[in-house]
PDB file of C-alpha atoms in Angstrom:
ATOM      1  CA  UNK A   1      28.996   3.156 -49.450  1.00  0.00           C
ATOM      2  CA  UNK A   2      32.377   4.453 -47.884  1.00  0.00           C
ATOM      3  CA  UNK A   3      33.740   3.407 -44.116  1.00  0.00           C
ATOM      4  CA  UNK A   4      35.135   6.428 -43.049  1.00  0.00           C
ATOM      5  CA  UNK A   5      38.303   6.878 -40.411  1.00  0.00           C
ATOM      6  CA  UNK A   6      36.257   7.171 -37.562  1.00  0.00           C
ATOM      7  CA  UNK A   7      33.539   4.656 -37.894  1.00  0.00           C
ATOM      8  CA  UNK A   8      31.041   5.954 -39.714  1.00  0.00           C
ATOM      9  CA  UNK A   9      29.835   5.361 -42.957  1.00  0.00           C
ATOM     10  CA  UNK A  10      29.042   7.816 -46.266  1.00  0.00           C
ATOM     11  CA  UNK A  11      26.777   7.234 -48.570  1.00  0.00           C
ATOM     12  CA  UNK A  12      23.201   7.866 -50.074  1.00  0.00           C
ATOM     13  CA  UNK A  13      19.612   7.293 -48.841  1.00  0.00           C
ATOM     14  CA  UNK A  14      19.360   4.734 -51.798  1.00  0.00           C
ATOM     15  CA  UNK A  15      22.421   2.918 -51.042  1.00  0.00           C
ATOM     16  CA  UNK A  16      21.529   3.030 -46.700  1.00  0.00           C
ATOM     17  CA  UNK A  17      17.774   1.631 -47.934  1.00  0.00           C
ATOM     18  CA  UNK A  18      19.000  -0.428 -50.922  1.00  0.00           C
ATOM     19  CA  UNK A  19      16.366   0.947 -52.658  1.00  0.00           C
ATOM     20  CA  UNK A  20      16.250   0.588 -56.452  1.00  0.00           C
ATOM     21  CA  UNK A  21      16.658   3.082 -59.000  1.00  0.00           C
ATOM     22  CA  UNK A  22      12.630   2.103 -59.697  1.00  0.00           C
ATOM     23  CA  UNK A  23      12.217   2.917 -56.275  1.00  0.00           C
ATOM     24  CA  UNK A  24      13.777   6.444 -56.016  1.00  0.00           C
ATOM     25  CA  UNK A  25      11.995   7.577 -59.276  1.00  0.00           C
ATOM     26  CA  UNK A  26       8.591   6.648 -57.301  1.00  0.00           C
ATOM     27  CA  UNK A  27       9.790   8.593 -54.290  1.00  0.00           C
ATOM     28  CA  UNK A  28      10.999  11.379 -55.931  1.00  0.00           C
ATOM     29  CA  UNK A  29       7.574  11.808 -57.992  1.00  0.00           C
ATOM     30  CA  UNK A  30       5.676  11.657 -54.747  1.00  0.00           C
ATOM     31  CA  UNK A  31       7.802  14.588 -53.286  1.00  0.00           C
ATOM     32  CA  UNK A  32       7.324  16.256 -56.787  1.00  0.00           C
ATOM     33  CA  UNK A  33       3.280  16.266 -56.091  1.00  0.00           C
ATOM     34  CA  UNK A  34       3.554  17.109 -52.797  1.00  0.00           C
ATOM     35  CA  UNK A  35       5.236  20.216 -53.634  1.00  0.00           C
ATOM     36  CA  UNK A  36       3.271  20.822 -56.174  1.00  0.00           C
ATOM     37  CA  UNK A  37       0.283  20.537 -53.674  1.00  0.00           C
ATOM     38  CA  UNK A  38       1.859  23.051 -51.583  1.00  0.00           C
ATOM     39  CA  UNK A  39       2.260  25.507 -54.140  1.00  0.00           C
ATOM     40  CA  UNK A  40      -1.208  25.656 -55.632  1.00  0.00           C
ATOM     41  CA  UNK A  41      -2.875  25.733 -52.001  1.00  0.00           C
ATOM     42  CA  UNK A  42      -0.356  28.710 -51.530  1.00  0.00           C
ATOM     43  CA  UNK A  43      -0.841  30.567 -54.833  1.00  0.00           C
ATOM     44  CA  UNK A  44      -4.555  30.403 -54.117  1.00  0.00           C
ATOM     45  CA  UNK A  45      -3.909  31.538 -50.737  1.00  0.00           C
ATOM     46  CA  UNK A  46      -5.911  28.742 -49.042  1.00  0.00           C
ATOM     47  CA  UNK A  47      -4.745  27.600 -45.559  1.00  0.00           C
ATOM     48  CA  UNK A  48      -4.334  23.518 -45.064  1.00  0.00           C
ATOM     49  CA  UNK A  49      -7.960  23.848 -43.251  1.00  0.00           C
ATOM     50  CA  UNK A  50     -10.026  25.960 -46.127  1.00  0.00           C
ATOM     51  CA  UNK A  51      -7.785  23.276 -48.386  1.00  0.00           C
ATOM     52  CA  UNK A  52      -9.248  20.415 -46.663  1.00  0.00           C
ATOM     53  CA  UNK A  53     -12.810  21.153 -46.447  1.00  0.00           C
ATOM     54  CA  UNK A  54     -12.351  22.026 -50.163  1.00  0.00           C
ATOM     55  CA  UNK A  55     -11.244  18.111 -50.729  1.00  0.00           C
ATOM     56  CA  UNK A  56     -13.052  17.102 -47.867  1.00  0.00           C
ATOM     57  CA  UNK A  57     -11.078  15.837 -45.673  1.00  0.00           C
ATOM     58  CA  UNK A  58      -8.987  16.684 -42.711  1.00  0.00           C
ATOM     59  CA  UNK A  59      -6.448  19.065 -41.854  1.00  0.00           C
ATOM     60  CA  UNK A  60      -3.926  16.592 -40.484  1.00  0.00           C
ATOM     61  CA  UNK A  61      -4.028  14.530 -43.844  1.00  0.00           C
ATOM     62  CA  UNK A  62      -3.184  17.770 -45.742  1.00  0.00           C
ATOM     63  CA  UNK A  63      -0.380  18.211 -43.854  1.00  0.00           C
ATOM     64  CA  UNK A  64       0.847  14.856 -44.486  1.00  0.00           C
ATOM     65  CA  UNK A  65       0.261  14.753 -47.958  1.00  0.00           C
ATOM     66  CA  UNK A  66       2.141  18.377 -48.344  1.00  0.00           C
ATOM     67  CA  UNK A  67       5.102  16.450 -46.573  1.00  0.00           C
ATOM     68  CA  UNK A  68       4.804  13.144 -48.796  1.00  0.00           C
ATOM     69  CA  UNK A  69       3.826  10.753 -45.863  1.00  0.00           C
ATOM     70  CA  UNK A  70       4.505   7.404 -47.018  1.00  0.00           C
ATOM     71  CA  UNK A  71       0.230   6.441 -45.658  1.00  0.00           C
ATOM     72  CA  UNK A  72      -0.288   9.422 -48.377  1.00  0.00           C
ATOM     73  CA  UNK A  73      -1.598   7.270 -51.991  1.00  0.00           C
ATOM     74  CA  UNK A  74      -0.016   8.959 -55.477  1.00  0.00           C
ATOM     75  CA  UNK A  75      -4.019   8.557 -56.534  1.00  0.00           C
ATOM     76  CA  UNK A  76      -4.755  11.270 -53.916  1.00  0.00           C
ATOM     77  CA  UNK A  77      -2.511  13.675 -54.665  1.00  0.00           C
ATOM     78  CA  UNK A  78      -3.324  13.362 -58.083  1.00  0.00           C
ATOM     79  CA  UNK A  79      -6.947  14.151 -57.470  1.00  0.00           C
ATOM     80  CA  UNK A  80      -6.143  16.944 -55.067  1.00  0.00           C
ATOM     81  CA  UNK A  81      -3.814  18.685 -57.807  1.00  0.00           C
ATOM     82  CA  UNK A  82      -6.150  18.086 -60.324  1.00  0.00           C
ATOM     83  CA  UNK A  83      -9.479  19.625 -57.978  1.00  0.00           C
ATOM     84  CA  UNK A  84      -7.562  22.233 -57.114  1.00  0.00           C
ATOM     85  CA  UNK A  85      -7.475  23.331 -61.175  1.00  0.00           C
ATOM     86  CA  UNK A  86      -4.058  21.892 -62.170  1.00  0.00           C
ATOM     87  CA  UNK A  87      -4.205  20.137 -65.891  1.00  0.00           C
ATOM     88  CA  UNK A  88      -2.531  17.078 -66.877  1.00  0.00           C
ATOM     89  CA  UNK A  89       0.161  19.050 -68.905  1.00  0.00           C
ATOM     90  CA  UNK A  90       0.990  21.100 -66.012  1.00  0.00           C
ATOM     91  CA  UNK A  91       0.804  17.575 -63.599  1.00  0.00           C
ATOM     92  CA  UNK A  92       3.758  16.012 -65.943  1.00  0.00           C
ATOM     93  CA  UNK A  93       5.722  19.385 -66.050  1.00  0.00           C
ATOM     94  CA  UNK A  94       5.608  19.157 -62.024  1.00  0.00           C
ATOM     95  CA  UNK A  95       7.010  15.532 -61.971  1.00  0.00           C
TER      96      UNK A  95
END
């Protein structure tokens, strides 16, 4: 990190969190399916409700998985994607 002039200090989210390089991959993979998530339920022009009664579950806990809430598992966006048609080819390309 840099100490700038006035006080402050520059530098990234790993280096603020000291977060490993391990670390960033898994949060980075996360945000990865999360988009992805978002884009299918778009493409198939579902809203977060008709998406959540599709995976049976709540409306609220689509939104947070479409934003990569850290309470969100990598298991259940994973079974989302893969419920909402997407194939394990197309689940690596997306990560």
């Amino acid at each position: 990190m840099k100490k700038l002039k006035n006080g402050w200090v520059e530098g990234s989210v790993q280096e603020l969190m000291n977060l490993s390089d391990a670390d960033m991959e898994f949060i980075e993979t996360k945000l990865a399916l999360s988009r992805k998530l978002k884009e299918l339920r778009e493409k198939n022009h579902l809203t977060q409700f008709k998406l959540a009664e599709l995976l049976q579950t709540s409306q609220s806990r689509v939104a947070k998985m479409e934003k990569g809430d850290p309470t969100v598992s990598i298991d259940l966006l994973v079974q989302s994607l893969f419920r909402l048609g997407l194939k394990r080819k197309q689940l690596a390309q997306a990560i």
